[in-house]
PDB file of C-alpha atoms in Angstrom:
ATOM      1  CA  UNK A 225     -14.034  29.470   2.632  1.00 91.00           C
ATOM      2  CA  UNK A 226     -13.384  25.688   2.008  1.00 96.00           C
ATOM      3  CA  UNK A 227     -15.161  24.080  -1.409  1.00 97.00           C
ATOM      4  CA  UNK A 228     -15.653  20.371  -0.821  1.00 98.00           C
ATOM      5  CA  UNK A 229     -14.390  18.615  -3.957  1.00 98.00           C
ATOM      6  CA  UNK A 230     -13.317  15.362  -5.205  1.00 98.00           C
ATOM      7  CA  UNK A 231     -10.288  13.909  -4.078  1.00 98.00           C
ATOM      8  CA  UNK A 232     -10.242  10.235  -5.233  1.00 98.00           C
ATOM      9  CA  UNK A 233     -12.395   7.596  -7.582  1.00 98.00           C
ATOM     10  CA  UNK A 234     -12.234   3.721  -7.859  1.00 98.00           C
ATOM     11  CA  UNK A 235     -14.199   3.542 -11.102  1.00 98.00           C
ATOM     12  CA  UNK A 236     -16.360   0.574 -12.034  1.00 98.00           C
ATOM     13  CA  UNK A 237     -14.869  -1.783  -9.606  1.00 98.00           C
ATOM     14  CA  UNK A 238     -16.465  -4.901  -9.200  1.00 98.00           C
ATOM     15  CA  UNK A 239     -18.243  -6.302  -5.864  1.00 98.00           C
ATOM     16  CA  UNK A 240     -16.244  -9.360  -4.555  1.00 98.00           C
ATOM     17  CA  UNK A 241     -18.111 -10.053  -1.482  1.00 98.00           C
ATOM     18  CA  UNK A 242     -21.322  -8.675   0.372  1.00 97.00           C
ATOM     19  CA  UNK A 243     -20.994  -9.999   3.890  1.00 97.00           C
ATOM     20  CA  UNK A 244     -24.187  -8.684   5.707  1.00 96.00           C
ATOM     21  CA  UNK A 245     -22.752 -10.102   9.597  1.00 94.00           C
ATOM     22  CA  UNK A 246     -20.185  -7.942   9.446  1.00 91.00           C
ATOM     23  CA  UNK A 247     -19.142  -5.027  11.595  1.00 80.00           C
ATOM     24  CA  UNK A 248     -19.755  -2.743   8.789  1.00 76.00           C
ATOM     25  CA  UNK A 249     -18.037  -0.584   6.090  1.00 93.00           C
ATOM     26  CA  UNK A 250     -16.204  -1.477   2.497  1.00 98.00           C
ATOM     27  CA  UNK A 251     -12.857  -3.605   2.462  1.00 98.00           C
ATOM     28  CA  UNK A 252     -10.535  -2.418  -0.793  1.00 98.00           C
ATOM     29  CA  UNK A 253      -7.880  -4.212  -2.061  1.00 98.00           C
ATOM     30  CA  UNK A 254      -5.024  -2.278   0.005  1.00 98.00           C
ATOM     31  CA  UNK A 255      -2.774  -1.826  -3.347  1.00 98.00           C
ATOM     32  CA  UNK A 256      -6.104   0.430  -4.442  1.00 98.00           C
ATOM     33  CA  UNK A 257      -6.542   2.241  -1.753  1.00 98.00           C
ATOM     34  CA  UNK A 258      -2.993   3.741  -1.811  1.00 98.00           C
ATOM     35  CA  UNK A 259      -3.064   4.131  -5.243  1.00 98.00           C
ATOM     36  CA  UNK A 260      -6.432   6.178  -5.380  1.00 98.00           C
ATOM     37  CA  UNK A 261      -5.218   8.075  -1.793  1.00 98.00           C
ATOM     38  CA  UNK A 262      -8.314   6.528  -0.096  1.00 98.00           C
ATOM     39  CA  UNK A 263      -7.239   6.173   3.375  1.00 98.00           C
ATOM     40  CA  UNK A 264      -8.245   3.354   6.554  1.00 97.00           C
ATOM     41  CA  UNK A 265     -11.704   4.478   7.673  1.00 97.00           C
ATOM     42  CA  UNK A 266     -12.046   7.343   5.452  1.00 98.00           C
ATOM     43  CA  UNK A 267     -15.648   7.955   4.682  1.00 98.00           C
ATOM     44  CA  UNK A 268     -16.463   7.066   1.245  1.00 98.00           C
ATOM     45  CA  UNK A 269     -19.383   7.324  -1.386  1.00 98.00           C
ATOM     46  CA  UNK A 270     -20.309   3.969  -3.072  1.00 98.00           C
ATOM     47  CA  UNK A 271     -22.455   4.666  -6.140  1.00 98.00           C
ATOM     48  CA  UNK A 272     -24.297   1.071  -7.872  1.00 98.00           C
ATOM     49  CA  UNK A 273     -23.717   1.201 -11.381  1.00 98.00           C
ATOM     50  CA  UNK A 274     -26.600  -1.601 -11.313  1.00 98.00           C
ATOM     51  CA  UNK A 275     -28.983  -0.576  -9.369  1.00 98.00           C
ATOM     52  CA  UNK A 276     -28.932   3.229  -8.747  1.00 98.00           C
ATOM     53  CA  UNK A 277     -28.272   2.806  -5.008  1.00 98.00           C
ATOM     54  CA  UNK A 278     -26.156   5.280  -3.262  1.00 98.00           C
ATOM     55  CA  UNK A 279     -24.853   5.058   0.156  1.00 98.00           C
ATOM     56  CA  UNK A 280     -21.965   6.199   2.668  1.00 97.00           C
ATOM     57  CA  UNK A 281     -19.378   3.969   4.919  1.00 97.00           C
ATOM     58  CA  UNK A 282     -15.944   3.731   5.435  1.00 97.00           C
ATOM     59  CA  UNK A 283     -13.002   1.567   4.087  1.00 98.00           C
ATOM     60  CA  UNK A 284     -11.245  -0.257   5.491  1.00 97.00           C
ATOM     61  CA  UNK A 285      -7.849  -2.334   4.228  1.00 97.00           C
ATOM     62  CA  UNK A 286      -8.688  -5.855   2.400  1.00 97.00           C
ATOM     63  CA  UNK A 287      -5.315  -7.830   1.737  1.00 97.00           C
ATOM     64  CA  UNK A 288      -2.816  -6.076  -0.561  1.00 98.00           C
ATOM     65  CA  UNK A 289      -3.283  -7.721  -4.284  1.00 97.00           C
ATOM     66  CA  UNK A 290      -6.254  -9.491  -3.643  1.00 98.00           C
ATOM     67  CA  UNK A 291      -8.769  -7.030  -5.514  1.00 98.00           C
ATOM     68  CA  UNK A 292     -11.157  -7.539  -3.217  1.00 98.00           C
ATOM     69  CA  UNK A 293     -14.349  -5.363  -2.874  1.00 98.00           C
ATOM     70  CA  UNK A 294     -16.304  -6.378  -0.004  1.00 98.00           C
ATOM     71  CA  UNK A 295     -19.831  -4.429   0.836  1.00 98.00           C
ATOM     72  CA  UNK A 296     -20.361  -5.149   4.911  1.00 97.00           C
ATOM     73  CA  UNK A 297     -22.769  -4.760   7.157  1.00 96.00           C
ATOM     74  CA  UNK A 298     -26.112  -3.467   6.271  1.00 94.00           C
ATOM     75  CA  UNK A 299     -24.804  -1.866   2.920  1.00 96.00           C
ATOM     76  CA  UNK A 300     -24.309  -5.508   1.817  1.00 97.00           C
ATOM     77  CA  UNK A 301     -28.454  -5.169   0.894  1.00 97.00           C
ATOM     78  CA  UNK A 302     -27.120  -2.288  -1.650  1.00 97.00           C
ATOM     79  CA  UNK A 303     -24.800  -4.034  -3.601  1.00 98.00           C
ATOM     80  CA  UNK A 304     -23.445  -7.565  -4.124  1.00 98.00           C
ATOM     81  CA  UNK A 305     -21.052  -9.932  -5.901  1.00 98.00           C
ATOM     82  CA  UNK A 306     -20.331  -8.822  -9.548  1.00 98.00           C
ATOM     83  CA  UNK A 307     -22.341  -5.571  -9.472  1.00 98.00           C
ATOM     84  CA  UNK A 308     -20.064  -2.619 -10.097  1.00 98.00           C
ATOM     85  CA  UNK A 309     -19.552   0.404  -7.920  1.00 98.00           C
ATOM     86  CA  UNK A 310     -18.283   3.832  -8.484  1.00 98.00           C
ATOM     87  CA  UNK A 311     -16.094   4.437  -4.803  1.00 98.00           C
ATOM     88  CA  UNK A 312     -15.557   8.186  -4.066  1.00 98.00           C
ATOM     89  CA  UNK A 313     -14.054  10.085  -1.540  1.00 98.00           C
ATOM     90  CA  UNK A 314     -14.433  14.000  -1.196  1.00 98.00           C
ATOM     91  CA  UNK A 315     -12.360  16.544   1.091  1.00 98.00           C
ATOM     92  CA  UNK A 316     -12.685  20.157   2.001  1.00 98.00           C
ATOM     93  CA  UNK A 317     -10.429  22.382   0.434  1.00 97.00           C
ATOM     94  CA  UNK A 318      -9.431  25.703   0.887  1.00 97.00           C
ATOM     95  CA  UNK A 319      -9.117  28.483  -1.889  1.00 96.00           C
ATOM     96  CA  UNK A 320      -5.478  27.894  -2.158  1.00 96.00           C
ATOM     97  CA  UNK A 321      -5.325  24.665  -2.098  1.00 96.00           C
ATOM     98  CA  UNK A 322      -7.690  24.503  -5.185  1.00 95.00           C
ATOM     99  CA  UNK A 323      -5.244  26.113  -7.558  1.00 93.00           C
ATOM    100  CA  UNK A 324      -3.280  22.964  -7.328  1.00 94.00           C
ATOM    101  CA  UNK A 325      -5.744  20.087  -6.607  1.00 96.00           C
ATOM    102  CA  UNK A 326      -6.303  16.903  -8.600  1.00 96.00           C
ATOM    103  CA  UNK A 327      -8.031  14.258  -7.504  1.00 98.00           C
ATOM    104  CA  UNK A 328      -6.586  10.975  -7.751  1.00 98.00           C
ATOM    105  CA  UNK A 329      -8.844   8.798 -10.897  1.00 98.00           C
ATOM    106  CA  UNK A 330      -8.191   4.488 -10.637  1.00 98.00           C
ATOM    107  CA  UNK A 331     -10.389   3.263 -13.429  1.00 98.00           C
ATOM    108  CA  UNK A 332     -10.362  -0.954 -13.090  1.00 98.00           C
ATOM    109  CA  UNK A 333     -11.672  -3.498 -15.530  1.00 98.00           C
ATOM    110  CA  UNK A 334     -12.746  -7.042 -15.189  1.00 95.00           C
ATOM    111  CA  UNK A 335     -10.930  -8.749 -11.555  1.00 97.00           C
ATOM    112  CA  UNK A 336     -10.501  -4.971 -11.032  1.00 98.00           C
ATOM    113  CA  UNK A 337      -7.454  -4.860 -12.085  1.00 98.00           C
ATOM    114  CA  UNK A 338      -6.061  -1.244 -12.991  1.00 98.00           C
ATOM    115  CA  UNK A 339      -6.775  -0.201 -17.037  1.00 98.00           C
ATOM    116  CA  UNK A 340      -5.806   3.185 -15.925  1.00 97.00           C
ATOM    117  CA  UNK A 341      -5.378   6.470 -14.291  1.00 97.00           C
ATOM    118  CA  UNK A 342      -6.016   9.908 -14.495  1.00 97.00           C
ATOM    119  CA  UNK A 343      -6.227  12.994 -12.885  1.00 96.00           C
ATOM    120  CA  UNK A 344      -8.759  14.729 -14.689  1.00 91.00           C
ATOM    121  CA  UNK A 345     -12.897  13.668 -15.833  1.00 89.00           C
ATOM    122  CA  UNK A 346     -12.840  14.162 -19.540  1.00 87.00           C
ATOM    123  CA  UNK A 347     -15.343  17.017 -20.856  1.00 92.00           C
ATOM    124  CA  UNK A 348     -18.842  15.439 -21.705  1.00 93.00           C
ATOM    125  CA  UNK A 349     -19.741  16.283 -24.904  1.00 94.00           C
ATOM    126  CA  UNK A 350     -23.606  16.973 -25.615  1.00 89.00           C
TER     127      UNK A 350
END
Protein backbone atom coordinates (compact mmCIF):
# COMPACT_ATOMS: atom_id res chain seq x y z
CA UNK A 1 0.00 0.00 0.00
CA UNK A 2 1.43 3.51 -0.85
CA UNK A 3 0.05 6.66 1.51
CA UNK A 4 0.34 9.85 -0.51
CA UNK A 5 1.96 12.43 1.78
CA UNK A 6 3.69 15.63 1.73
CA UNK A 7 6.95 15.90 0.37
CA UNK A 8 7.77 19.64 0.00
CA UNK A 9 6.23 23.36 0.95
CA UNK A 10 7.20 26.91 -0.29
CA UNK A 11 5.33 28.75 2.46
CA UNK A 12 3.84 32.20 1.98
CA UNK A 13 5.78 33.06 -1.05
CA UNK A 14 4.87 36.00 -2.76
CA UNK A 15 3.41 36.27 -6.51
CA UNK A 16 5.99 38.10 -8.75
CA UNK A 17 4.29 37.86 -11.98
CA UNK A 18 0.85 36.51 -13.39
CA UNK A 19 1.43 36.23 -17.11
CA UNK A 20 -1.97 34.95 -18.52
CA UNK A 21 -0.30 34.39 -22.53
CA UNK A 22 1.76 32.02 -21.34
CA UNK A 23 2.16 28.35 -22.09
CA UNK A 24 1.10 27.54 -18.68
CA UNK A 25 2.35 26.34 -15.22
CA UNK A 26 4.34 28.22 -12.13
CA UNK A 27 8.06 29.49 -12.67
CA UNK A 28 10.10 29.28 -9.04
CA UNK A 29 13.08 30.87 -8.37
CA UNK A 30 15.46 27.76 -9.29
CA UNK A 31 17.58 28.26 -5.86
CA UNK A 32 13.86 27.32 -4.23
CA UNK A 33 13.04 24.71 -6.03
CA UNK A 34 16.20 22.70 -5.11
CA UNK A 35 16.07 23.73 -1.82
CA UNK A 36 12.35 22.60 -1.15
CA UNK A 37 13.12 19.24 -3.61
CA UNK A 38 10.40 20.55 -6.01
CA UNK A 39 11.51 19.27 -9.25
CA UNK A 40 11.10 20.73 -13.34
CA UNK A 41 7.47 19.95 -14.20
CA UNK A 42 6.55 18.33 -11.07
CA UNK A 43 2.91 18.79 -10.41
CA UNK A 44 2.31 21.11 -7.67
CA UNK A 45 -0.58 22.49 -5.38
CA UNK A 46 -0.78 26.35 -5.22
CA UNK A 47 -3.00 27.36 -2.30
CA UNK A 48 -4.04 31.63 -2.26
CA UNK A 49 -3.48 32.80 1.06
CA UNK A 50 -5.72 35.85 -0.33
CA UNK A 51 -8.27 34.61 -1.90
CA UNK A 52 -9.02 30.95 -0.98
CA UNK A 53 -8.31 29.71 -4.52
CA UNK A 54 -6.77 26.38 -4.99
CA UNK A 55 -5.47 24.97 -8.11
CA UNK A 56 -2.89 22.39 -9.74
CA UNK A 57 0.09 22.99 -12.47
CA UNK A 58 3.49 22.33 -12.77
CA UNK A 59 6.83 24.24 -12.15
CA UNK A 60 8.92 24.97 -14.01
CA UNK A 61 12.68 26.68 -13.40
CA UNK A 62 12.61 30.73 -13.17
CA UNK A 63 16.32 32.11 -13.07
CA UNK A 64 18.41 30.97 -10.08
CA UNK A 65 18.32 34.01 -7.34
CA UNK A 66 15.78 35.92 -8.85
CA UNK A 67 12.82 34.95 -6.37
CA UNK A 68 10.58 34.95 -8.86
CA UNK A 69 7.00 33.48 -8.58
CA UNK A 70 5.28 33.63 -11.76
CA UNK A 71 1.42 32.23 -12.05
CA UNK A 72 1.03 31.36 -16.11
CA UNK A 73 -1.42 30.58 -18.20
CA UNK A 74 -4.95 30.42 -17.15
CA UNK A 75 -3.99 30.07 -13.34
CA UNK A 76 -2.74 33.68 -13.72
CA UNK A 77 -6.85 34.54 -13.06
CA UNK A 78 -6.14 32.71 -9.50
CA UNK A 79 -3.49 34.61 -8.21
CA UNK A 80 -1.43 37.72 -9.00
CA UNK A 81 1.42 40.08 -8.11
CA UNK A 82 1.91 40.40 -4.27
CA UNK A 83 -0.74 37.85 -3.23
CA UNK A 84 0.88 35.01 -1.33
CA UNK A 85 0.74 31.33 -2.10
CA UNK A 86 1.26 28.24 -0.15
CA UNK A 87 3.26 25.80 -3.12
CA UNK A 88 3.00 22.04 -2.29
CA UNK A 89 4.05 19.05 -3.75
CA UNK A 90 2.86 15.47 -2.56
CA UNK A 91 4.35 11.88 -3.50
CA UNK A 92 3.27 8.34 -2.95
CA UNK A 93 5.02 6.53 -0.47
CA UNK A 94 5.30 3.18 0.49
CA UNK A 95 5.04 1.73 4.15
CA UNK A 96 8.72 1.66 4.45
CA UNK A 97 9.55 4.50 3.14
CA UNK A 98 7.29 6.34 5.73
CA UNK A 99 9.35 5.36 8.72
CA UNK A 100 11.93 7.72 7.44
CA UNK A 101 10.12 10.49 5.46
CA UNK A 102 10.25 14.24 6.00
CA UNK A 103 9.11 16.51 3.83
CA UNK A 104 11.21 19.27 2.88
CA UNK A 105 9.47 22.92 4.74
CA UNK A 106 11.01 26.55 2.87
CA UNK A 107 9.13 29.19 4.78
CA UNK A 108 10.04 32.83 2.83
CA UNK A 109 9.30 36.33 3.97
CA UNK A 110 8.99 39.58 2.19
CA UNK A 111 11.10 39.31 -1.67
CA UNK A 112 10.73 35.64 -0.64
CA UNK A 113 13.69 35.36 0.61
CA UNK A 114 14.30 32.21 2.96
CA UNK A 115 13.41 33.03 7.02
CA UNK A 116 13.64 29.36 7.40
CA UNK A 117 13.37 25.68 7.22
CA UNK A 118 12.02 22.80 8.70
CA UNK A 119 11.16 19.44 8.41
CA UNK A 120 8.34 19.09 10.54
CA UNK A 121 4.52 21.30 10.85
CA UNK A 122 4.49 22.32 14.45
CA UNK A 123 1.45 20.77 16.58
CA UNK A 124 -1.63 23.20 16.47
CA UNK A 125 -2.67 23.90 19.66
CA UNK A 126 -6.59 24.31 20.28
Amino acid sequence: MFTIMLKAKLHMARVTHAVLNYEGSCAIDGELLDMSGIRENEQIQIYNVENGQRFTTYAIRAEEGSRVISINGAAAHLAGPGDRVIICSYAHYSEAELEHHQPRLVYLQEGNTVSHTSNAIPVQFA
